[in-house]
Amino acid sequence: MTSTSPTFDDRGLADFLAASGQEQIDALDFGVIGFDADDKVQRYNAFESQAAGLSPQRVIGEPLFTNVAPCLNNFMVAQRFEDAAADASELDDTIDYVLTLRMRPIKVKLRLLASAGGAVRYVLVQRR
């Protein structure tokens, strides 16, 4: 991974995100949504805020899979995080997906990241 700005596909991205401040995640050219064990959003970057049309004030502290992005509350996304947490295993999957909430359907790539002992899990959104 480069020392400048990492890309959506970089190895070690979970470590970069965990060590980064808000300014660093705001500089990324893809969406970053970080949430805790209770599924409450803890981190939300400027790219995702602008692309989704949701302000950080409206998203931070809200449950990701019910209030913020219910279109992710399914076996393809939410269940993978639940399974990884139950197994205390790492998660790093990239899937093709279609976002449908409050917008016309948009094809994206999602990268699902969770460290075995990490406090924050991430959904990264790359719009095409």
PDB file of C-alpha atoms in Angstrom:
ATOM      1  CA  MET A   1       0.000   0.000   0.000  1.00  0.00           C
ATOM      2  CA  THR A   2       1.275   3.445  -0.838  1.00  0.00           C
ATOM      3  CA  SER A   3       2.006   5.998   1.838  1.00  0.00           C
ATOM      4  CA  THR A   4      -0.184   8.553   0.084  1.00  0.00           C
ATOM      5  CA  SER A   5      -3.793   7.566  -0.420  1.00  0.00           C
ATOM      6  CA  PRO A   6      -4.696   3.875  -0.494  1.00  0.00           C
ATOM      7  CA  THR A   7      -7.025   2.453  -3.093  1.00  0.00           C
ATOM      8  CA  PHE A   8     -10.194   0.423  -2.646  1.00  0.00           C
ATOM      9  CA  ASP A   9      -8.374  -2.857  -3.406  1.00  0.00           C
ATOM     10  CA  ASP A  10      -5.213  -2.339  -1.310  1.00  0.00           C
ATOM     11  CA  ARG A  11      -4.088  -5.059   1.052  1.00  0.00           C
ATOM     12  CA  GLY A  12      -3.831  -3.841   4.630  1.00  0.00           C
ATOM     13  CA  LEU A  13      -6.658  -1.358   4.168  1.00  0.00           C
ATOM     14  CA  ALA A  14      -8.334  -2.392   7.437  1.00  0.00           C
ATOM     15  CA  ASP A  15      -5.140  -1.488   9.325  1.00  0.00           C
ATOM     16  CA  PHE A  16      -4.905   1.846   7.489  1.00  0.00           C
ATOM     17  CA  LEU A  17      -8.515   2.692   8.374  1.00  0.00           C
ATOM     18  CA  ALA A  18      -8.042   1.703  12.021  1.00  0.00           C
ATOM     19  CA  ALA A  19      -4.997   3.982  12.306  1.00  0.00           C
ATOM     20  CA  SER A  20      -6.452   6.913  10.340  1.00  0.00           C
ATOM     21  CA  GLY A  21      -8.062  10.082  11.531  1.00  0.00           C
ATOM     22  CA  GLN A  22     -11.145  11.651   9.967  1.00  0.00           C
ATOM     23  CA  GLU A  23      -9.082  13.843   7.622  1.00  0.00           C
ATOM     24  CA  GLN A  24      -7.344  10.767   6.168  1.00  0.00           C
ATOM     25  CA  ILE A  25     -10.564   8.837   5.520  1.00  0.00           C
ATOM     26  CA  ASP A  26     -12.166  11.979   4.069  1.00  0.00           C
ATOM     27  CA  ALA A  27      -9.347  12.111   1.485  1.00  0.00           C
ATOM     28  CA  LEU A  28     -10.233   8.667   0.070  1.00  0.00           C
ATOM     29  CA  ASP A  29     -11.994   8.409  -3.301  1.00  0.00           C
ATOM     30  CA  PHE A  30     -14.451   5.742  -2.166  1.00  0.00           C
ATOM     31  CA  GLY A  31     -17.082   5.511   0.544  1.00  0.00           C
ATOM     32  CA  VAL A  32     -16.140   4.447   4.070  1.00  0.00           C
ATOM     33  CA  ILE A  33     -18.737   3.420   6.651  1.00  0.00           C
ATOM     34  CA  GLY A  34     -17.329   2.115   9.931  1.00  0.00           C
ATOM     35  CA  PHE A  35     -19.609   0.593  12.533  1.00  0.00           C
ATOM     36  CA  ASP A  36     -19.240  -1.034  15.953  1.00  0.00           C
ATOM     37  CA  ALA A  37     -20.373  -4.367  17.423  1.00  0.00           C
ATOM     38  CA  ASP A  38     -23.874  -2.925  17.948  1.00  0.00           C
ATOM     39  CA  ASP A  39     -24.007  -1.975  14.233  1.00  0.00           C
ATOM     40  CA  LYS A  40     -23.948   1.731  15.112  1.00  0.00           C
ATOM     41  CA  VAL A  41     -22.064   3.904  12.616  1.00  0.00           C
ATOM     42  CA  GLN A  42     -18.864   5.322  14.140  1.00  0.00           C
ATOM     43  CA  ARG A  43     -17.019   6.511  11.025  1.00  0.00           C
ATOM     44  CA  TYR A  44     -18.412   8.024   7.837  1.00  0.00           C
ATOM     45  CA  ASN A  45     -16.308   9.771   5.236  1.00  0.00           C
ATOM     46  CA  ALA A  46     -16.947  12.814   3.057  1.00  0.00           C
ATOM     47  CA  PHE A  47     -17.029  10.800  -0.193  1.00  0.00           C
ATOM     48  CA  GLU A  48     -19.839   8.566   1.055  1.00  0.00           C
ATOM     49  CA  SER A  49     -21.705  11.480   2.606  1.00  0.00           C
ATOM     50  CA  GLN A  50     -21.737  13.349  -0.700  1.00  0.00           C
ATOM     51  CA  ALA A  51     -22.523  10.267  -2.830  1.00  0.00           C
ATOM     52  CA  ALA A  52     -25.353   9.052  -0.577  1.00  0.00           C
ATOM     53  CA  GLY A  53     -26.674  12.506   0.256  1.00  0.00           C
ATOM     54  CA  LEU A  54     -26.587  11.819   4.002  1.00  0.00           C
ATOM     55  CA  SER A  55     -24.744  14.118   6.394  1.00  0.00           C
ATOM     56  CA  PRO A  56     -22.411  12.632   9.010  1.00  0.00           C
ATOM     57  CA  GLN A  57     -24.636  14.223  11.699  1.00  0.00           C
ATOM     58  CA  ARG A  58     -27.568  12.170  10.431  1.00  0.00           C
ATOM     59  CA  VAL A  59     -25.585   8.905  10.227  1.00  0.00           C
ATOM     60  CA  ILE A  60     -23.077   8.779  13.130  1.00  0.00           C
ATOM     61  CA  GLY A  61     -24.485   6.817  16.072  1.00  0.00           C
ATOM     62  CA  GLU A  62     -27.344   5.334  14.026  1.00  0.00           C
ATOM     63  CA  PRO A  63     -27.737   1.572  13.390  1.00  0.00           C
ATOM     64  CA  LEU A  64     -26.281   0.857   9.944  1.00  0.00           C
ATOM     65  CA  PHE A  65     -28.469  -2.044   8.838  1.00  0.00           C
ATOM     66  CA  THR A  66     -31.821  -0.680  10.040  1.00  0.00           C
ATOM     67  CA  ASN A  67     -31.709   3.147   9.975  1.00  0.00           C
ATOM     68  CA  VAL A  68     -28.878   4.121   7.605  1.00  0.00           C
ATOM     69  CA  ALA A  69     -28.757   1.441   4.905  1.00  0.00           C
ATOM     70  CA  PRO A  70     -31.491  -1.177   5.284  1.00  0.00           C
ATOM     71  CA  CYS A  71     -30.699  -2.285   1.709  1.00  0.00           C
ATOM     72  CA  LEU A  72     -27.543  -3.896   3.204  1.00  0.00           C
ATOM     73  CA  ASN A  73     -29.488  -5.867   5.832  1.00  0.00           C
ATOM     74  CA  ASN A  74     -29.330  -9.251   4.120  1.00  0.00           C
ATOM     75  CA  PHE A  75     -27.299 -12.444   3.805  1.00  0.00           C
ATOM     76  CA  MET A  76     -24.855 -10.841   1.345  1.00  0.00           C
ATOM     77  CA  VAL A  77     -23.719  -8.064   3.690  1.00  0.00           C
ATOM     78  CA  ALA A  78     -25.014  -7.963   7.280  1.00  0.00           C
ATOM     79  CA  GLN A  79     -24.953 -11.756   7.682  1.00  0.00           C
ATOM     80  CA  ARG A  80     -21.278 -11.947   6.637  1.00  0.00           C
ATOM     81  CA  PHE A  81     -20.371  -9.531   9.430  1.00  0.00           C
ATOM     82  CA  GLU A  82     -22.477 -11.516  11.923  1.00  0.00           C
ATOM     83  CA  ASP A  83     -20.835 -14.781  10.876  1.00  0.00           C
ATOM     84  CA  ALA A  84     -17.318 -13.327  11.124  1.00  0.00           C
ATOM     85  CA  ALA A  85     -18.081 -11.905  14.585  1.00  0.00           C
ATOM     86  CA  ALA A  86     -19.541 -15.233  15.763  1.00  0.00           C
ATOM     87  CA  ASP A  87     -16.431 -17.087  14.538  1.00  0.00           C
ATOM     88  CA  ALA A  88     -14.048 -14.333  15.729  1.00  0.00           C
ATOM     89  CA  SER A  89     -12.586 -14.456  12.224  1.00  0.00           C
ATOM     90  CA  GLU A  90     -11.372 -11.855   9.782  1.00  0.00           C
ATOM     91  CA  LEU A  91     -13.567 -10.720   6.931  1.00  0.00           C
ATOM     92  CA  ASP A  92     -12.291  -9.249   3.663  1.00  0.00           C
ATOM     93  CA  ASP A  93     -14.777  -9.855   0.845  1.00  0.00           C
ATOM     94  CA  THR A  94     -15.451  -7.775  -2.241  1.00  0.00           C
ATOM     95  CA  ILE A  95     -18.840  -8.192  -3.891  1.00  0.00           C
ATOM     96  CA  ASP A  96     -20.764  -6.611  -6.743  1.00  0.00           C
ATOM     97  CA  TYR A  97     -23.893  -5.000  -5.377  1.00  0.00           C
ATOM     98  CA  VAL A  98     -26.780  -2.693  -6.280  1.00  0.00           C
ATOM     99  CA  LEU A  99     -27.686   0.060  -3.819  1.00  0.00           C
ATOM    100  CA  THR A 100     -31.391   0.878  -3.826  1.00  0.00           C
ATOM    101  CA  LEU A 101     -32.164   3.090  -0.834  1.00  0.00           C
ATOM    102  CA  ARG A 102     -33.546   6.599  -1.543  1.00  0.00           C
ATOM    103  CA  MET A 103     -32.043   6.601  -5.017  1.00  0.00           C
ATOM    104  CA  ARG A 104     -32.248   4.959  -8.366  1.00  0.00           C
ATOM    105  CA  PRO A 105     -30.441   1.599  -8.361  1.00  0.00           C
ATOM    106  CA  ILE A 106     -26.683   2.135  -8.501  1.00  0.00           C
ATOM    107  CA  LYS A 107     -24.171  -0.604  -9.288  1.00  0.00           C
ATOM    108  CA  VAL A 108     -21.264  -0.582  -6.856  1.00  0.00           C
ATOM    109  CA  LYS A 109     -18.533  -2.789  -5.478  1.00  0.00           C
ATOM    110  CA  LEU A 110     -18.663  -3.322  -1.731  1.00  0.00           C
ATOM    111  CA  ARG A 111     -15.654  -4.374   0.290  1.00  0.00           C
ATOM    112  CA  LEU A 112     -16.556  -5.861   3.657  1.00  0.00           C
ATOM    113  CA  LEU A 113     -13.747  -5.568   6.214  1.00  0.00           C
ATOM    114  CA  ALA A 114     -13.547  -6.815   9.777  1.00  0.00           C
ATOM    115  CA  SER A 115     -10.504  -7.686  11.869  1.00  0.00           C
ATOM    116  CA  ALA A 116     -10.796 -10.614  14.264  1.00  0.00           C
ATOM    117  CA  GLY A 117     -10.488  -8.378  17.332  1.00  0.00           C
ATOM    118  CA  GLY A 118     -11.241  -5.004  15.773  1.00  0.00           C
ATOM    119  CA  ALA A 119     -13.670  -2.606  17.433  1.00  0.00           C
ATOM    120  CA  VAL A 120     -14.836  -1.145  14.102  1.00  0.00           C
ATOM    121  CA  ARG A 121     -15.981  -3.039  11.023  1.00  0.00           C
ATOM    122  CA  TYR A 122     -16.193  -1.418   7.601  1.00  0.00           C
ATOM    123  CA  VAL A 123     -18.346  -1.357   4.503  1.00  0.00           C
ATOM    124  CA  LEU A 124     -16.416   0.337   1.709  1.00  0.00           C
ATOM    125  CA  VAL A 125     -18.350   1.524  -1.339  1.00  0.00           C
ATOM    126  CA  GLN A 126     -16.776   1.968  -4.763  1.00  0.00           C
ATOM    127  CA  ARG A 127     -19.127   3.582  -7.248  1.00  0.00           C
ATOM    128  CA  ARG A 128     -18.419   2.874 -10.901  1.00  0.00           C
TER     129      ARG A 128
END
